[in-house]
Amino acid sequence: MRPLIVACASVLCALIAVVAAPPALGRYSPWFAPSVGGATQVLAVTGVGGSDAKMDVWQRSAAGWQPVDGGIGIPAKIGAKGMSPNHFDGSMMTPEGVYTLDFAFGTEPDPGGGLRYVQVGPDHWWDGDMKSPTYNTMQVCKKAQCPFDTAPSSGTENLDIPQYAHAVVMGVNKARIPGKGGAFFVHSTDGGPTAGCVAIDDATLVKVMRWLRPGAVIAVTE
């Protein structure tokens, strides 16, 4: 009987070892992970109430998603009326969703980084004229010679303003459907709510811009 007792003891020990072994730790999956495709850099913006939000900066490697040092809980300002899942012109809300980060611009010189940068001046505009064939794009022209309406009431913005010391273009309404909104950027904050953009401290924005590479996206949610 002794061999049977030894065999049973061995099986029991094996079972104890299996039960006692800690489960394998899975990779952390942030809330945006199912929605960003193959992107490896994400600016995750989460509303915290009213026109306030926080931005978390994430990078994906072979080890999975990891927060970037110093890039968690960055205070941000969003639209004066919060966020919207179905954006439209004049709503004063930041559109929810996942958007490309197409290129950067600013009144200040290029701080460096992986995205194309355009230094802007008084002749740079973001066309907000819904009747214009260049609606929701950057245009360069003298005000009197622009082929689109430059009046503030048209939604067109002159880009030579302090809030655009540095900015990154969000790919909202890339189909340029009239009325579905335009001129959405991550830009320098003046401390107040925006008309729909995401605004953070300029020094922090410069650090983020230097880190960004083509293919990065921004994910926005309540």
Tab-separated table of C-alpha atoms in Angstrom:
chain	number	residue	atom	x	y	z
A	1	MET	CA	0.000	0.000	0.000
A	2	ARG	CA	2.945	2.339	0.579
A	3	PRO	CA	3.472	3.119	-3.176
A	4	LEU	CA	-0.200	4.153	-3.472
A	5	ILE	CA	0.104	6.461	-0.437
A	6	VAL	CA	3.193	8.072	-1.940
A	7	ALA	CA	1.437	8.481	-5.315
A	8	CYS	CA	-1.615	10.044	-3.673
A	9	ALA	CA	0.591	12.399	-1.693
A	10	SER	CA	2.348	13.465	-4.862
A	11	VAL	CA	-0.968	14.220	-6.609
A	12	LEU	CA	-2.163	16.169	-3.553
A	13	CYS	CA	0.997	18.258	-3.525
A	14	ALA	CA	0.569	18.993	-7.208
A	15	LEU	CA	-3.011	20.137	-6.662
A	16	ILE	CA	-1.971	22.362	-3.767
A	17	ALA	CA	0.730	23.891	-5.922
A	18	VAL	CA	-1.780	24.673	-8.686
A	19	VAL	CA	-4.287	26.223	-6.276
A	20	ALA	CA	-1.635	28.237	-4.461
A	21	ALA	CA	0.019	29.590	-7.608
A	22	PRO	CA	-0.954	33.234	-8.291
A	23	PRO	CA	-2.839	33.850	-11.523
A	24	ALA	CA	-0.826	35.259	-14.410
A	25	LEU	CA	-1.105	39.041	-14.592
A	26	GLY	CA	-2.767	40.224	-17.810
A	27	ARG	CA	-1.825	43.378	-19.673
A	28	TYR	CA	-3.663	46.510	-18.629
A	29	SER	CA	-6.218	47.624	-21.217
A	30	PRO	CA	-7.176	51.319	-20.975
A	31	TRP	CA	-10.707	52.392	-21.865
A	32	PHE	CA	-9.786	53.551	-25.371
A	33	ALA	CA	-7.895	50.373	-26.375
A	34	PRO	CA	-10.716	48.754	-28.434
A	35	SER	CA	-11.235	51.940	-30.463
A	36	VAL	CA	-7.797	53.098	-31.606
A	37	GLY	CA	-6.835	50.370	-34.074
A	38	GLY	CA	-3.094	50.051	-34.547
A	39	ALA	CA	-2.215	53.418	-32.996
A	40	THR	CA	0.711	53.327	-30.595
A	41	GLN	CA	0.368	56.876	-29.208
A	42	VAL	CA	-2.860	58.136	-27.665
A	43	LEU	CA	-3.912	61.358	-25.958
A	44	ALA	CA	-6.831	60.227	-23.798
A	45	VAL	CA	-9.131	63.075	-22.738
A	46	THR	CA	-11.775	62.401	-20.099
A	47	GLY	CA	-14.323	64.955	-18.934
A	48	VAL	CA	-14.461	65.606	-15.195
A	49	GLY	CA	-17.387	68.026	-15.187
A	50	GLY	CA	-18.439	71.140	-17.084
A	51	SER	CA	-15.605	72.525	-19.183
A	52	ASP	CA	-12.935	70.665	-17.211
A	53	ALA	CA	-11.173	67.485	-18.300
A	54	LYS	CA	-7.957	65.577	-17.800
A	55	MET	CA	-5.546	64.335	-20.423
A	56	ASP	CA	-3.563	61.101	-20.077
A	57	VAL	CA	-0.721	60.330	-22.469
A	58	TRP	CA	-0.275	56.660	-23.416
A	59	GLN	CA	2.128	54.643	-25.513
A	60	ARG	CA	1.844	51.040	-26.686
A	61	SER	CA	4.872	48.765	-26.935
A	62	ALA	CA	5.451	45.015	-27.010
A	63	ALA	CA	4.656	45.069	-23.282
A	64	GLY	CA	1.236	46.621	-23.911
A	65	TRP	CA	-0.157	50.060	-23.034
A	66	GLN	CA	1.914	52.149	-20.644
A	67	PRO	CA	1.363	55.716	-19.371
A	68	VAL	CA	4.071	58.159	-20.403
A	69	ASP	CA	6.045	59.626	-17.505
A	70	GLY	CA	4.573	62.956	-16.443
A	71	GLY	CA	1.651	62.516	-18.804
A	72	ILE	CA	-1.121	61.385	-16.473
A	73	GLY	CA	-3.835	63.685	-15.157
A	74	ILE	CA	-2.857	66.774	-17.148
A	75	PRO	CA	-5.505	69.452	-16.455
A	76	ALA	CA	-7.373	70.410	-19.614
A	77	LYS	CA	-10.139	72.743	-20.702
A	78	ILE	CA	-12.798	71.645	-23.177
A	79	GLY	CA	-15.945	73.167	-24.685
A	80	ALA	CA	-17.887	75.658	-22.598
A	81	LYS	CA	-20.857	73.266	-22.706
A	82	GLY	CA	-18.844	70.089	-22.154
A	83	MET	CA	-18.756	67.245	-24.670
A	84	SER	CA	-21.070	66.004	-27.415
A	85	PRO	CA	-21.409	62.590	-29.102
A	86	ASN	CA	-22.971	64.273	-32.162
A	87	HIS	CA	-21.187	67.517	-32.856
A	88	PHE	CA	-22.447	70.440	-34.923
A	89	ASP	CA	-21.273	73.972	-35.668
A	90	GLY	CA	-21.789	76.433	-32.858
A	91	SER	CA	-22.527	73.841	-30.170
A	92	MET	CA	-19.634	75.017	-27.938
A	93	MET	CA	-18.963	71.347	-27.144
A	94	THR	CA	-15.953	69.114	-27.663
A	95	PRO	CA	-16.762	66.137	-29.902
A	96	GLU	CA	-16.466	62.702	-28.321
A	97	GLY	CA	-14.734	59.977	-30.286
A	98	VAL	CA	-11.330	58.992	-31.631
A	99	TYR	CA	-9.604	61.340	-34.060
A	100	THR	CA	-6.325	61.504	-35.927
A	101	LEU	CA	-3.732	64.136	-35.041
A	102	ASP	CA	-2.896	65.369	-38.512
A	103	PHE	CA	-0.308	68.139	-38.170
A	104	ALA	CA	0.811	70.901	-35.833
A	105	PHE	CA	0.965	74.670	-36.131
A	106	GLY	CA	1.541	77.748	-34.031
A	107	THR	CA	2.556	81.372	-33.901
A	108	GLU	CA	5.800	80.272	-32.231
A	109	PRO	CA	8.679	78.557	-34.082
A	110	ASP	CA	8.601	74.788	-34.545
A	111	PRO	CA	9.465	73.175	-31.176
A	112	GLY	CA	10.415	69.912	-32.902
A	113	GLY	CA	8.603	66.608	-33.030
A	114	GLY	CA	7.363	64.052	-35.489
A	115	LEU	CA	4.379	65.930	-36.910
A	116	ARG	CA	4.538	68.424	-39.749
A	117	TYR	CA	4.574	71.957	-38.333
A	118	VAL	CA	3.326	75.203	-39.872
A	119	GLN	CA	4.333	78.506	-38.289
A	120	VAL	CA	1.343	80.802	-38.734
A	121	GLY	CA	0.882	84.553	-38.979
A	122	PRO	CA	-1.807	87.137	-39.802
A	123	ASP	CA	-2.509	85.605	-43.224
A	124	HIS	CA	-3.280	82.112	-41.912
A	125	TRP	CA	-6.933	81.166	-41.499
A	126	TRP	CA	-9.048	78.160	-40.644
A	127	ASP	CA	-11.907	78.309	-43.121
A	128	GLY	CA	-15.225	78.025	-41.314
A	129	ASP	CA	-17.395	79.227	-44.193
A	130	MET	CA	-19.812	76.347	-44.808
A	131	LYS	CA	-20.331	77.507	-48.403
A	132	SER	CA	-16.628	77.383	-49.185
A	133	PRO	CA	-15.003	74.455	-51.038
A	134	THR	CA	-12.112	74.688	-48.553
A	135	TYR	CA	-14.347	74.525	-45.462
A	136	ASN	CA	-12.566	73.088	-42.412
A	137	THR	CA	-9.033	73.486	-43.786
A	138	MET	CA	-6.103	75.848	-43.179
A	139	GLN	CA	-5.782	78.552	-45.825
A	140	VAL	CA	-3.260	81.333	-46.443
A	141	CYS	CA	-4.432	84.641	-47.922
A	142	LYS	CA	-4.673	88.368	-47.285
A	143	LYS	CA	-7.977	89.091	-45.605
A	144	ALA	CA	-9.280	91.210	-48.475
A	145	GLN	CA	-8.303	88.542	-51.009
A	146	CYS	CA	-9.585	85.394	-49.311
A	147	PRO	CA	-12.153	83.558	-51.464
A	148	PHE	CA	-14.155	82.605	-48.356
A	149	ASP	CA	-15.990	84.601	-45.717
A	150	THR	CA	-13.547	85.750	-43.013
A	151	ALA	CA	-16.133	87.369	-40.734
A	152	PRO	CA	-16.207	85.875	-37.217
A	153	SER	CA	-19.888	85.110	-37.724
A	154	SER	CA	-18.934	82.703	-40.534
A	155	GLY	CA	-16.966	80.487	-38.167
A	156	THR	CA	-13.664	81.313	-39.883
A	157	GLU	CA	-10.756	81.815	-37.485
A	158	ASN	CA	-7.613	83.836	-37.914
A	159	LEU	CA	-4.851	81.656	-36.479
A	160	ASP	CA	-2.599	84.493	-35.292
A	161	ILE	CA	-3.844	84.497	-31.683
A	162	PRO	CA	-2.150	83.749	-28.319
A	163	GLN	CA	-4.130	80.520	-27.791
A	164	TYR	CA	-2.479	79.150	-30.904
A	165	ALA	CA	1.089	79.633	-29.703
A	166	HIS	CA	1.171	75.887	-30.314
A	167	ALA	CA	-1.593	73.612	-31.580
A	168	VAL	CA	-2.220	70.157	-33.007
A	169	VAL	CA	-5.029	69.617	-35.510
A	170	MET	CA	-7.682	67.064	-34.532
A	171	GLY	CA	-9.159	65.187	-37.496
A	172	VAL	CA	-12.775	66.061	-36.723
A	173	ASN	CA	-15.153	66.147	-39.713
A	174	LYS	CA	-12.472	65.224	-42.222
A	175	ALA	CA	-15.234	64.702	-44.768
A	176	ARG	CA	-15.880	68.464	-44.381
A	177	ILE	CA	-19.627	68.076	-44.158
A	178	PRO	CA	-21.140	71.573	-43.796
A	179	GLY	CA	-22.552	72.114	-40.342
A	180	LYS	CA	-20.710	69.212	-38.707
A	181	GLY	CA	-18.022	71.448	-37.279
A	182	GLY	CA	-14.423	72.380	-37.879
A	183	ALA	CA	-11.344	74.003	-36.363
A	184	PHE	CA	-10.782	71.496	-33.575
A	185	PHE	CA	-7.327	71.586	-32.064
A	186	VAL	CA	-5.313	70.670	-29.002
A	187	HIS	CA	-3.932	74.103	-28.202
A	188	SER	CA	-2.433	76.365	-25.546
A	189	THR	CA	-4.850	77.300	-22.780
A	190	ASP	CA	-5.769	80.786	-21.646
A	191	GLY	CA	-7.375	79.289	-18.540
A	192	GLY	CA	-10.932	79.461	-19.791
A	193	PRO	CA	-13.307	77.069	-21.579
A	194	THR	CA	-12.998	76.592	-25.322
A	195	ALA	CA	-15.455	76.629	-28.201
A	196	GLY	CA	-14.881	72.883	-28.611
A	197	CYS	CA	-11.117	72.398	-28.647
A	198	VAL	CA	-8.948	70.772	-25.973
A	199	ALA	CA	-6.590	73.232	-24.278
A	200	ILE	CA	-3.660	72.529	-21.952
A	201	ASP	CA	-0.696	74.413	-20.512
A	202	ASP	CA	1.597	75.546	-23.336
A	203	ALA	CA	4.823	74.171	-21.823
A	204	THR	CA	3.167	70.772	-21.389
A	205	LEU	CA	1.777	70.914	-24.920
A	206	VAL	CA	5.277	71.513	-26.311
A	207	LYS	CA	6.510	68.376	-24.524
A	208	VAL	CA	3.611	66.387	-25.955
A	209	MET	CA	4.257	67.724	-29.462
A	210	ARG	CA	7.914	66.710	-29.295
A	211	TRP	CA	6.789	63.190	-28.392
A	212	LEU	CA	4.069	62.794	-31.032
A	213	ARG	CA	4.677	60.843	-34.222
A	214	PRO	CA	2.510	60.254	-37.322
A	215	GLY	CA	-0.303	57.820	-36.543
A	216	ALA	CA	-1.036	59.224	-33.083
A	217	VAL	CA	-4.690	59.747	-32.151
A	218	ILE	CA	-6.747	61.575	-29.565
A	219	ALA	CA	-9.583	59.759	-27.765
A	220	VAL	CA	-12.275	61.899	-26.087
A	221	THR	CA	-14.988	60.705	-23.712
A	222	GLU	CA	-17.179	61.907	-20.861
